[in-house]
PDB file of C-alpha atoms in Angstrom:
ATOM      1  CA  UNK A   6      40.693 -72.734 109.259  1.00 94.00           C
ATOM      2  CA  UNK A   7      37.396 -70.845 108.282  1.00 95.00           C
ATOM      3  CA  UNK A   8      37.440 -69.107 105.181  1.00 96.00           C
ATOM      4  CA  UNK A   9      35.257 -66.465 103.812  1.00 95.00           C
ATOM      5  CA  UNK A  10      36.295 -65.969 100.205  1.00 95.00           C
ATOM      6  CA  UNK A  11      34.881 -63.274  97.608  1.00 94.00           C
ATOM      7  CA  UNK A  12      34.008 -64.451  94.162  1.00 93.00           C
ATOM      8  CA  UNK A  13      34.453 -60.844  92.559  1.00 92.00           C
ATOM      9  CA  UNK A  14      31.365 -59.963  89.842  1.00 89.00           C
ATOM     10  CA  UNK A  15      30.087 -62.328  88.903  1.00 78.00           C
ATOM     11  CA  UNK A  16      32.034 -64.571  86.257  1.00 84.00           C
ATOM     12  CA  UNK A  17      33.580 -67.731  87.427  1.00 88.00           C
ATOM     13  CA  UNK A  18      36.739 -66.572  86.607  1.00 91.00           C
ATOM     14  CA  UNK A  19      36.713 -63.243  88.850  1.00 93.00           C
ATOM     15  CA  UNK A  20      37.724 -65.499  91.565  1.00 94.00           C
ATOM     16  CA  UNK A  21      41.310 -64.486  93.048  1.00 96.00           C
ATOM     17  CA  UNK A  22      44.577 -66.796  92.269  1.00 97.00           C
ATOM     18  CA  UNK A  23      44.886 -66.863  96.156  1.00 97.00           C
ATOM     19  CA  UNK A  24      40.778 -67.897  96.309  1.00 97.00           C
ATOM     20  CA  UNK A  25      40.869 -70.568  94.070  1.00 96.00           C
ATOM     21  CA  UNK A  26      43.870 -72.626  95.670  1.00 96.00           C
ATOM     22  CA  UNK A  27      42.299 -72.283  98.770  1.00 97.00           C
ATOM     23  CA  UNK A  28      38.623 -73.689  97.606  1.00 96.00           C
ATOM     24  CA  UNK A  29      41.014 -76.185  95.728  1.00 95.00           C
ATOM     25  CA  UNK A  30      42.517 -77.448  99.291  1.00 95.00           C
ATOM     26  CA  UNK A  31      39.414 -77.209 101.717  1.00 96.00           C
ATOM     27  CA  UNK A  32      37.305 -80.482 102.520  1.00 94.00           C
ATOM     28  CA  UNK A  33      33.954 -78.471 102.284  1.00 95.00           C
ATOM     29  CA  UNK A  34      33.001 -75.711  99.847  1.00 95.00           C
ATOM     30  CA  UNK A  35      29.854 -73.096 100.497  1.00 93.00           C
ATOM     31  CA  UNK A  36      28.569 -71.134  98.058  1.00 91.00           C
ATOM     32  CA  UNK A  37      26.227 -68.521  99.807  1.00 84.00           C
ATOM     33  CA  UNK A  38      23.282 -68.097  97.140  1.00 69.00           C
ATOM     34  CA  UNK A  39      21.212 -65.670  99.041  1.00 63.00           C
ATOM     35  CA  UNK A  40      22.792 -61.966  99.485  1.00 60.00           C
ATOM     36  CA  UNK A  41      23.476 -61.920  95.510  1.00 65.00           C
ATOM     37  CA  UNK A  42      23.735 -64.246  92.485  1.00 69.00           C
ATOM     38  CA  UNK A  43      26.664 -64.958  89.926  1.00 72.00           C
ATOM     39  CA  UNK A  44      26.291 -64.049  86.037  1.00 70.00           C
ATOM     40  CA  UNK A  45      27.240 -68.204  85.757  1.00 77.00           C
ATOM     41  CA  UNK A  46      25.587 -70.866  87.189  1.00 79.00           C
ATOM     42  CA  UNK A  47      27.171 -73.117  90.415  1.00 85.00           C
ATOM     43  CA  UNK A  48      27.633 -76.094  87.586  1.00 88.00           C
ATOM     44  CA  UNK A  49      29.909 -73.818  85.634  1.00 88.00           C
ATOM     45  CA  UNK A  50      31.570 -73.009  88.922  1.00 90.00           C
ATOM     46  CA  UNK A  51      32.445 -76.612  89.992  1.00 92.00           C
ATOM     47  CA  UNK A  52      33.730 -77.400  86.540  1.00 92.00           C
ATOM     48  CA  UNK A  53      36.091 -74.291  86.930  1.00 93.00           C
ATOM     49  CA  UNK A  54      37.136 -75.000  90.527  1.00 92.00           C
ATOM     50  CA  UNK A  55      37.539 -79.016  89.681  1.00 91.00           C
ATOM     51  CA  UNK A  56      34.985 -79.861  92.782  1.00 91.00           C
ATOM     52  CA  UNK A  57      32.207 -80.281  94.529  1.00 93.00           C
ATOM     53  CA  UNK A  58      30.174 -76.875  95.932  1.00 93.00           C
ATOM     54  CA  UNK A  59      27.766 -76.955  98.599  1.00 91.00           C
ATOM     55  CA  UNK A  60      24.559 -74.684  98.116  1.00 87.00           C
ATOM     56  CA  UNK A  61      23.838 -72.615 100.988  1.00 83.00           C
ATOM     57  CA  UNK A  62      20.700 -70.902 100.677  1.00 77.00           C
ATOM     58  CA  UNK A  63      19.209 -68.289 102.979  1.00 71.00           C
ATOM     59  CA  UNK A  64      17.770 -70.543 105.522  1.00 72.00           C
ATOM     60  CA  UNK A  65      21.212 -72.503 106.040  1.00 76.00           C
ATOM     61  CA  UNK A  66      22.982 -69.237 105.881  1.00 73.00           C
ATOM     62  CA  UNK A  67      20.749 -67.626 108.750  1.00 71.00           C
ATOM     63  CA  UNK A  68      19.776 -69.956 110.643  1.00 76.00           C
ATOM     64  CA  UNK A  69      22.661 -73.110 110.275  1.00 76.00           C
ATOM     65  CA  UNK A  70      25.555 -70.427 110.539  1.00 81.00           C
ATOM     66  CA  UNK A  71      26.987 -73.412 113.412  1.00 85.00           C
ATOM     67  CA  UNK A  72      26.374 -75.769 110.589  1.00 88.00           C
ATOM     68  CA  UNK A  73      28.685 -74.071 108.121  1.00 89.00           C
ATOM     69  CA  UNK A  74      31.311 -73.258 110.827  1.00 90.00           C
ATOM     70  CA  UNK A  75      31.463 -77.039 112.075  1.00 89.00           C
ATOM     71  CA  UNK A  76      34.357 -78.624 111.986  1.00 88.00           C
ATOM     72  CA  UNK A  77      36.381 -75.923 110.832  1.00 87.00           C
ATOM     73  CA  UNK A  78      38.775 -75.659 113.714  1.00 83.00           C
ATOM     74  CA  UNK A  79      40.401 -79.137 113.098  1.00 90.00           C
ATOM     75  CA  UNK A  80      39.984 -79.204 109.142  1.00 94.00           C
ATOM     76  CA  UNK A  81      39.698 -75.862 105.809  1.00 95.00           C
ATOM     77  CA  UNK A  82      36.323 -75.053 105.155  1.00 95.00           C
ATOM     78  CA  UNK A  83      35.123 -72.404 103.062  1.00 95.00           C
ATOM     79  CA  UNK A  84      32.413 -70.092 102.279  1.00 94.00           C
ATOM     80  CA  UNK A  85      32.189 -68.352  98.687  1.00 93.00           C
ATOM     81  CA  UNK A  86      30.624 -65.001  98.736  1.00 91.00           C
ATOM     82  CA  UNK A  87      29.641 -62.812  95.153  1.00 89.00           C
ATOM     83  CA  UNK A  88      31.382 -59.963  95.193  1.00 91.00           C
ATOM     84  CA  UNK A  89      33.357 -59.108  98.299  1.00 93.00           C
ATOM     85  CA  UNK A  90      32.946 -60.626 102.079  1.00 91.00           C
ATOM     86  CA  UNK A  91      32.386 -58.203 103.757  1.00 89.00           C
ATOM     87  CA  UNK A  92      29.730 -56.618 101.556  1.00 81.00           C
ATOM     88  CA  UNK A  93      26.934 -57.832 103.884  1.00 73.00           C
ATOM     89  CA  UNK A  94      26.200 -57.548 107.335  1.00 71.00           C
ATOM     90  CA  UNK A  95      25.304 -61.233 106.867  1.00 73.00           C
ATOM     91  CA  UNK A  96      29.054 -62.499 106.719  1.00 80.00           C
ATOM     92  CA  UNK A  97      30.319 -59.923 109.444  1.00 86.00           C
ATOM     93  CA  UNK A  98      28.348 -62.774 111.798  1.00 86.00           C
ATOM     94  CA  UNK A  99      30.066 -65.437 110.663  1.00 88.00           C
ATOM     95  CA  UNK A 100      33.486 -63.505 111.890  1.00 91.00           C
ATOM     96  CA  UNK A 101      31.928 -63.232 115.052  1.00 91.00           C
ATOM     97  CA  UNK A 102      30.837 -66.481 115.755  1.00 90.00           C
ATOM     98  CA  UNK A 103      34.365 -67.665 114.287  1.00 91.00           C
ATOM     99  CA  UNK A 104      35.891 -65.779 117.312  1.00 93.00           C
ATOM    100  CA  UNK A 105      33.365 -66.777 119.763  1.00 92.00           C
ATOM    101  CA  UNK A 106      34.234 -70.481 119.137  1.00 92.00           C
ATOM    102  CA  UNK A 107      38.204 -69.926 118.908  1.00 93.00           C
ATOM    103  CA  UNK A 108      38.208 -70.751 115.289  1.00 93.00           C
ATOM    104  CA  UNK A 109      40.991 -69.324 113.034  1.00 94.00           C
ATOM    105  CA  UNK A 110      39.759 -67.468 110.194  1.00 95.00           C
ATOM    106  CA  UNK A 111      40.822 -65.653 106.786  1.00 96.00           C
ATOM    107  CA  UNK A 112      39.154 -63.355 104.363  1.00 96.00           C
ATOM    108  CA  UNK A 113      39.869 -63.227 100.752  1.00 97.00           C
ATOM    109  CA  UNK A 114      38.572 -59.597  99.402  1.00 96.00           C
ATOM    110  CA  UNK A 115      37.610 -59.154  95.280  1.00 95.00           C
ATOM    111  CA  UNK A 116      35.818 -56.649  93.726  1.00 94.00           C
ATOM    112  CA  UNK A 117      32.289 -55.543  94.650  1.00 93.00           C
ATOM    113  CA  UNK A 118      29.462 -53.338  93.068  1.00 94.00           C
ATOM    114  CA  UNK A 119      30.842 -50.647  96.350  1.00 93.00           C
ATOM    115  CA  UNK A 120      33.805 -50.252  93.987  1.00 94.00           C
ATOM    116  CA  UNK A 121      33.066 -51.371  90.801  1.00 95.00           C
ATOM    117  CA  UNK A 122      30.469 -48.813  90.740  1.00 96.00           C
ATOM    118  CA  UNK A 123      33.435 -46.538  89.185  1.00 96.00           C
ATOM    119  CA  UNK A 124      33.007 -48.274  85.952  1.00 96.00           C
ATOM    120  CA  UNK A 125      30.060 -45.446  85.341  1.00 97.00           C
ATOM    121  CA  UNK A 126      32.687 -42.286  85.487  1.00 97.00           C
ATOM    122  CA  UNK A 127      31.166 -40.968  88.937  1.00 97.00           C
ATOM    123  CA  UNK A 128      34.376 -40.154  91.516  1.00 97.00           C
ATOM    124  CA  UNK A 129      34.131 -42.978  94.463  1.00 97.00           C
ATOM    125  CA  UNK A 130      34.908 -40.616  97.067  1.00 96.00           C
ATOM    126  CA  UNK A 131      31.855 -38.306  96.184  1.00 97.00           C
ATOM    127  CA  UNK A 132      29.324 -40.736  97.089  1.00 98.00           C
ATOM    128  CA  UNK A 133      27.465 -40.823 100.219  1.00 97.00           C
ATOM    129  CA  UNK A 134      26.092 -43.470 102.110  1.00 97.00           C
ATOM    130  CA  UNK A 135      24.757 -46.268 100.058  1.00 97.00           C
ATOM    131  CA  UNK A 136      20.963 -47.548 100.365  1.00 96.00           C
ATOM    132  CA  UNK A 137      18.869 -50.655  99.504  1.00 95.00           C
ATOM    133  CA  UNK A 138      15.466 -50.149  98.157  1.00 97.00           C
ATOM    134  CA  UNK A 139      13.251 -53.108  98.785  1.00 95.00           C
ATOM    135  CA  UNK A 140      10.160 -54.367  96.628  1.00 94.00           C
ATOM    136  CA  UNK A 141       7.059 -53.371  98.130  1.00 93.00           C
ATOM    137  CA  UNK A 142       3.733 -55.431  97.666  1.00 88.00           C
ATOM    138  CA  UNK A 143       0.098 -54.213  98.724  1.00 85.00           C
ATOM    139  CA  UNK A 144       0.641 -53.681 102.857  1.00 89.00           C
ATOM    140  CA  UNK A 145       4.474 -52.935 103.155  1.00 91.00           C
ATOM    141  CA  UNK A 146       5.669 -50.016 101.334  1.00 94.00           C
ATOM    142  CA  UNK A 147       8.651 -48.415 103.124  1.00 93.00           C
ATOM    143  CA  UNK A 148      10.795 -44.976 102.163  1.00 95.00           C
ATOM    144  CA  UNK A 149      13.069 -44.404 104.906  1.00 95.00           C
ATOM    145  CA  UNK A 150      15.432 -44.852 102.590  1.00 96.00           C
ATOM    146  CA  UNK A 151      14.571 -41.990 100.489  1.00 97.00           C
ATOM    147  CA  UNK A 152      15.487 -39.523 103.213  1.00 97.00           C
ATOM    148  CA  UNK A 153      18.826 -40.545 103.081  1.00 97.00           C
ATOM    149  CA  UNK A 154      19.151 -39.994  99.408  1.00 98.00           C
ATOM    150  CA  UNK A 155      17.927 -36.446  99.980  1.00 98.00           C
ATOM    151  CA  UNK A 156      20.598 -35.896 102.999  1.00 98.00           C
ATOM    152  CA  UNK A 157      23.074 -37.442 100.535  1.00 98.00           C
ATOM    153  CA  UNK A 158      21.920 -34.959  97.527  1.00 98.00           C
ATOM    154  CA  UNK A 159      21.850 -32.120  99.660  1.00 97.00           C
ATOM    155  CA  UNK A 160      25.763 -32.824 100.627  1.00 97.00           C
ATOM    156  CA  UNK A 161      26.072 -32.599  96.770  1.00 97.00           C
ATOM    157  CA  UNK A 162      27.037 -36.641  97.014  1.00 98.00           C
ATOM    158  CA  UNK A 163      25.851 -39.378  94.947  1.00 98.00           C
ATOM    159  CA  UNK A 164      24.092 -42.535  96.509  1.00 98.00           C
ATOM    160  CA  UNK A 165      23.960 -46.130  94.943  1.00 98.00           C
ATOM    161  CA  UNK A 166      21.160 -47.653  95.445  1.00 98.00           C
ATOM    162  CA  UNK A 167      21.385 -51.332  95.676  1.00 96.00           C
ATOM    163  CA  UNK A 168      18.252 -52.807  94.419  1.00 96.00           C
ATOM    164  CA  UNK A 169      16.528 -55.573  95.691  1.00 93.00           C
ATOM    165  CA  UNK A 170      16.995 -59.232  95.057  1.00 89.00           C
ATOM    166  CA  UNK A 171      14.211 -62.561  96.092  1.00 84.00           C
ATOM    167  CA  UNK A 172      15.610 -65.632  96.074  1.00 76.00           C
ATOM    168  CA  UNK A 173      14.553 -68.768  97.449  1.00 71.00           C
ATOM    169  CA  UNK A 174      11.321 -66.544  99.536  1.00 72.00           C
ATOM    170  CA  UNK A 175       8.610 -68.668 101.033  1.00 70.00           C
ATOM    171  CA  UNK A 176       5.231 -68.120  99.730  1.00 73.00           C
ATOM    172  CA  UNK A 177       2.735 -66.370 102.476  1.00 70.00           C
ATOM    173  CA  UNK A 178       0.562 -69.933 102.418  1.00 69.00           C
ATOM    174  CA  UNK A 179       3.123 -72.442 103.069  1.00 69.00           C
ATOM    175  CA  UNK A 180       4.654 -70.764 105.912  1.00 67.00           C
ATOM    176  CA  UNK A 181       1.785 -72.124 108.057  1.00 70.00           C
ATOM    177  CA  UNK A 182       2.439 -75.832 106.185  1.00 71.00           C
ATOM    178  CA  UNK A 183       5.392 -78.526 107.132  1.00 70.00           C
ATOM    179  CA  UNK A 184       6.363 -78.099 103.497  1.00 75.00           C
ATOM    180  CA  UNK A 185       7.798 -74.728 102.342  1.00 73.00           C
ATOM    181  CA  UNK A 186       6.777 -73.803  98.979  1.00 79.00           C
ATOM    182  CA  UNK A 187       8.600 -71.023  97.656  1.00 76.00           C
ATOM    183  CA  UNK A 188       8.078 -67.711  94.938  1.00 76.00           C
ATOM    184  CA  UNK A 189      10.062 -67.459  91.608  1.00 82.00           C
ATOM    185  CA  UNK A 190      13.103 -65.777  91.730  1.00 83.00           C
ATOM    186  CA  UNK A 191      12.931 -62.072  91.271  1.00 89.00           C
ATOM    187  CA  UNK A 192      15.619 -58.898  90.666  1.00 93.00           C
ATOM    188  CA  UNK A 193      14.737 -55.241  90.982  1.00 96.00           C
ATOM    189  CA  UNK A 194      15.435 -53.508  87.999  1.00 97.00           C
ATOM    190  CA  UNK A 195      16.177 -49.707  87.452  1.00 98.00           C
ATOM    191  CA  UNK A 196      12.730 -49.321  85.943  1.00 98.00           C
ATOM    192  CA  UNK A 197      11.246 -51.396  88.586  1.00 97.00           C
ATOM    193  CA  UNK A 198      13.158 -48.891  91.590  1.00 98.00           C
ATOM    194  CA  UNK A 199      12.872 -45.805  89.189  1.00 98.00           C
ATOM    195  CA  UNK A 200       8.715 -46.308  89.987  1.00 98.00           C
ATOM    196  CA  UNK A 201       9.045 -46.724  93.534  1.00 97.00           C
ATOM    197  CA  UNK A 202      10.971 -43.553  93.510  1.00 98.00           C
ATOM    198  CA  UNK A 203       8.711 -41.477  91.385  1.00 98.00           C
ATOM    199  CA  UNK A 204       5.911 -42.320  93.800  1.00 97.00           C
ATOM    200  CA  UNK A 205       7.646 -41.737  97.163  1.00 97.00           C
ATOM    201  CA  UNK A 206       8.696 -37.802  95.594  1.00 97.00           C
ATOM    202  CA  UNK A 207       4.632 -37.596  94.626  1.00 96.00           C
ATOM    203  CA  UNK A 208       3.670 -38.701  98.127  1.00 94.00           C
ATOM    204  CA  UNK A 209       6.877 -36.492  99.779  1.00 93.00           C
ATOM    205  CA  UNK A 210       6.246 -33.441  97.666  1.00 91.00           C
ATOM    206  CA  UNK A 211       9.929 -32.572  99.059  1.00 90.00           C
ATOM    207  CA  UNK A 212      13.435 -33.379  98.492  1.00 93.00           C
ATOM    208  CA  UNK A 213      14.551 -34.634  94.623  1.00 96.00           C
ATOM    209  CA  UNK A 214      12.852 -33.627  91.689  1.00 96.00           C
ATOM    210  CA  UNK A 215      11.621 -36.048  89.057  1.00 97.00           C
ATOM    211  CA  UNK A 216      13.855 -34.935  86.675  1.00 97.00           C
ATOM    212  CA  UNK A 217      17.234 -35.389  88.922  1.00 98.00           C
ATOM    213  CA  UNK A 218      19.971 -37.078  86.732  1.00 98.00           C
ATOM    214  CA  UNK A 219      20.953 -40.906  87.403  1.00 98.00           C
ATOM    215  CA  UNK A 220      22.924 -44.059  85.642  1.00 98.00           C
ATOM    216  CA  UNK A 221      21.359 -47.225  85.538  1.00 98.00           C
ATOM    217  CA  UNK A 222      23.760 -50.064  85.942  1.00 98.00           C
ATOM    218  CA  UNK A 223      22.969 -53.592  84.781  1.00 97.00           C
ATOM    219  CA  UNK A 224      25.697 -56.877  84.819  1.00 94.00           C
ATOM    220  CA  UNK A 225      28.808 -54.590  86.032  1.00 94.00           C
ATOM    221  CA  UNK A 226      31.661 -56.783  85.285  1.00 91.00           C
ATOM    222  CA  UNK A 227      29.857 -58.887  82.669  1.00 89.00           C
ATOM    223  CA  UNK A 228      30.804 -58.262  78.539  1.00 89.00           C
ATOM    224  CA  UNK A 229      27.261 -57.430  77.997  1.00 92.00           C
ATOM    225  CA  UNK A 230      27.755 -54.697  80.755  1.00 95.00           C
ATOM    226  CA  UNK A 231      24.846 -51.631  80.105  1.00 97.00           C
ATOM    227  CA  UNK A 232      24.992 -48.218  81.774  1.00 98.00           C
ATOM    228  CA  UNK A 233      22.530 -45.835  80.774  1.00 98.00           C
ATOM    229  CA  UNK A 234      22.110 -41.922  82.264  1.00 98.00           C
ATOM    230  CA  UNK A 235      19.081 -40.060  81.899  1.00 98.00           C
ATOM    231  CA  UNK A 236      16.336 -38.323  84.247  1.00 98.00           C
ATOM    232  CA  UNK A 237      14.721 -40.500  86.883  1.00 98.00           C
ATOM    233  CA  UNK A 238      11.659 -39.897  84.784  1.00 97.00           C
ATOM    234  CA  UNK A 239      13.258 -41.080  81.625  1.00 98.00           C
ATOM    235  CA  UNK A 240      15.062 -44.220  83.692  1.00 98.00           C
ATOM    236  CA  UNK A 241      11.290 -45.726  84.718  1.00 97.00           C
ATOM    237  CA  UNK A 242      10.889 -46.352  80.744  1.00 97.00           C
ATOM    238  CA  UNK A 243      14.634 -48.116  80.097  1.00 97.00           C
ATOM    239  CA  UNK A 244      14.918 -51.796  80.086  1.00 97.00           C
ATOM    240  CA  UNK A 245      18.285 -52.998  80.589  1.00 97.00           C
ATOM    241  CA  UNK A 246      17.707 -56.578  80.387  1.00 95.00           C
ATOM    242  CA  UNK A 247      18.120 -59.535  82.988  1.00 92.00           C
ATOM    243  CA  UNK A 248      20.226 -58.945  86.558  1.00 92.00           C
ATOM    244  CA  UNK A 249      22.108 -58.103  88.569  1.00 92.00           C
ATOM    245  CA  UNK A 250      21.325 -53.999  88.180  1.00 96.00           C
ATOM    246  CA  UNK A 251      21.924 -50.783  90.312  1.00 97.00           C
ATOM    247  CA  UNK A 252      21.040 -47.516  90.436  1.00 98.00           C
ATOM    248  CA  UNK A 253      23.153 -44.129  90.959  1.00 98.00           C
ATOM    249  CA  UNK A 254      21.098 -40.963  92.075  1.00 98.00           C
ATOM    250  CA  UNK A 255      23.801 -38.016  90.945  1.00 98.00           C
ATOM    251  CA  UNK A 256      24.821 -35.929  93.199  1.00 97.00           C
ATOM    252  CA  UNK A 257      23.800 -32.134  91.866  1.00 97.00           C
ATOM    253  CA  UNK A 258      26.843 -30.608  91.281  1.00 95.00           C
ATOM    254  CA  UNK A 259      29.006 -33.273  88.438  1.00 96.00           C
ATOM    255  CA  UNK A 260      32.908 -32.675  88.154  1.00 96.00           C
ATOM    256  CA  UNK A 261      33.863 -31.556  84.979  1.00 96.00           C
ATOM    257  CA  UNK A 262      35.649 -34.628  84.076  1.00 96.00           C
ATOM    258  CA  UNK A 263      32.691 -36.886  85.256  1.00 97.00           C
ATOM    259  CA  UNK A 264      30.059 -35.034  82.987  1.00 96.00           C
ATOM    260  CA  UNK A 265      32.951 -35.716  79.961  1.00 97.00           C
ATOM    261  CA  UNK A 266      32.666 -39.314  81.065  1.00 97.00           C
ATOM    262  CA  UNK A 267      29.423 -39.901  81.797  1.00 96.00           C
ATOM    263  CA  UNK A 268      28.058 -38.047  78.181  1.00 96.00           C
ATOM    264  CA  UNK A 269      28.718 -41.289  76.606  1.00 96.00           C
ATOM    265  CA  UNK A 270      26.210 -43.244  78.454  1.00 96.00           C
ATOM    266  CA  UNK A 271      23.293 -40.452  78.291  1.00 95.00           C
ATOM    267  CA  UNK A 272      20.221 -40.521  76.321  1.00 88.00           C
TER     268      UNK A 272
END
């Protein structure tokens, strides 16, 4: 049996009862390291589950999907993924290549940001569609994603934007070398996609205004948990310390009990 099993937020213990017995009973453990990271580190994690995890990083999750899947129709083996499983596109491909091979498979759900997200006092079922907003660097700098934030706004819906993440990235140099060399990790904060914003509505001239209300998120789940609501202006100057953060654009028109909620969090 193949087993795809969320890990919840981000602490070791967010794992479900029914998740841990299984990583307890399966002769190989995966922990996918690429699509998000855990508050804890995979040390704290194999202390907690009482064994041994294997590391899969992007490459192996990519490109050595086979690799992870081998095996699994004759013995358990399991692959741990933050948050919920089917929170990435990337683990919807494992599924499929489970069934391609006639392997029997089971998913374990938890708790994700796409829920969690509720923490901030914003009503889940007045967001719209959710959108990533990737770092740019001197010769990429896409916005396609800013159009749906309009589309969402002009619905009167929020959107969550999930911010990016660079983990284990090869450096432009060594990807023309036999050894890969690879950049320090980096995490998007609100600031950080609060700038990119600001300069796609200066570019646009259309859409949002600068002063549109949003939440910054930062370590949902964790007990040093910060949400902060202000103008987009205002949230390019907050610093809500180290990862894993997200950010809300509000929709324009709040329910009365969300704007009760949410005044505790504004500055």
């Amino acid at each position: 049996m193949f087993y795809i099993i969320g890990l919840g937020l981000g602490d070791c213990k967010d794992i479900t009862v029914k998740g841990l017995e299984i990583v307890r009973k399966c002769s190989r453990v995966y922990l996918e390291a690429y699509t998000s990271i855990l508050t804890c580190g995979t040390e704290a994690l194999e202390k907690f589950y009482g064994r041994e995890l294997i590391v899969a990083d992007r490459d192996l999750v990519e490109q050595g999907a086979d690799d992870i899947l081998a095996g699994s129709g004759t013995e358990d083996v399991a692959l741990l993924v933050v948050g919920d499983p089917f929170g990435a596109t990337t683990h919807t491909d494992f599924i499929l290549r489970a069934q391609e091979k006639g392997i029997p498979y089971q998913v374990v759900h938890n708790a994700s940001i796409m829920n969690a997200v509720g923490c901030c006092g914003l009503q889940l079922y007045s967001f719209g569609e959710t959108i990533s907003i990737p770092y740019w660097d001197d010769t990429w700098q896409p916005d396609s994603f800013y159009d749906k934030i309009v589309a969402n706004y002009d619905r009167k819906l929020h959107t969550l934007c999930l911010l990016d993440i660079k983990v284990k990235e090869p450096t432009l140099e060594s990807l023309t070398k036999k050894k890969r060399e690879y950049m320090p990790p980096r995490f998007m904060s609100v600031k950080e996609a609060a700038v990119q914003l600001l300069q796609i509505i200066d570019r646009k001239q259309a859409g949002i205004k600068k002063d549109v209300f949003c939440i910054g998120l930062a370590r949902v789940g964790a007990e040093n948990q910060q949400i902060v609501g202000c103008s987009l202006e205002k949230m390019s100057e907050v610093d809500l310390g180290g990862p894993l953060h997200s950010l809300i654009i509000a929709g324009p028109d709040l329910h009365p009990l969300e704007v009760e909620y949410i005044e505790q969090f504004t500055i």
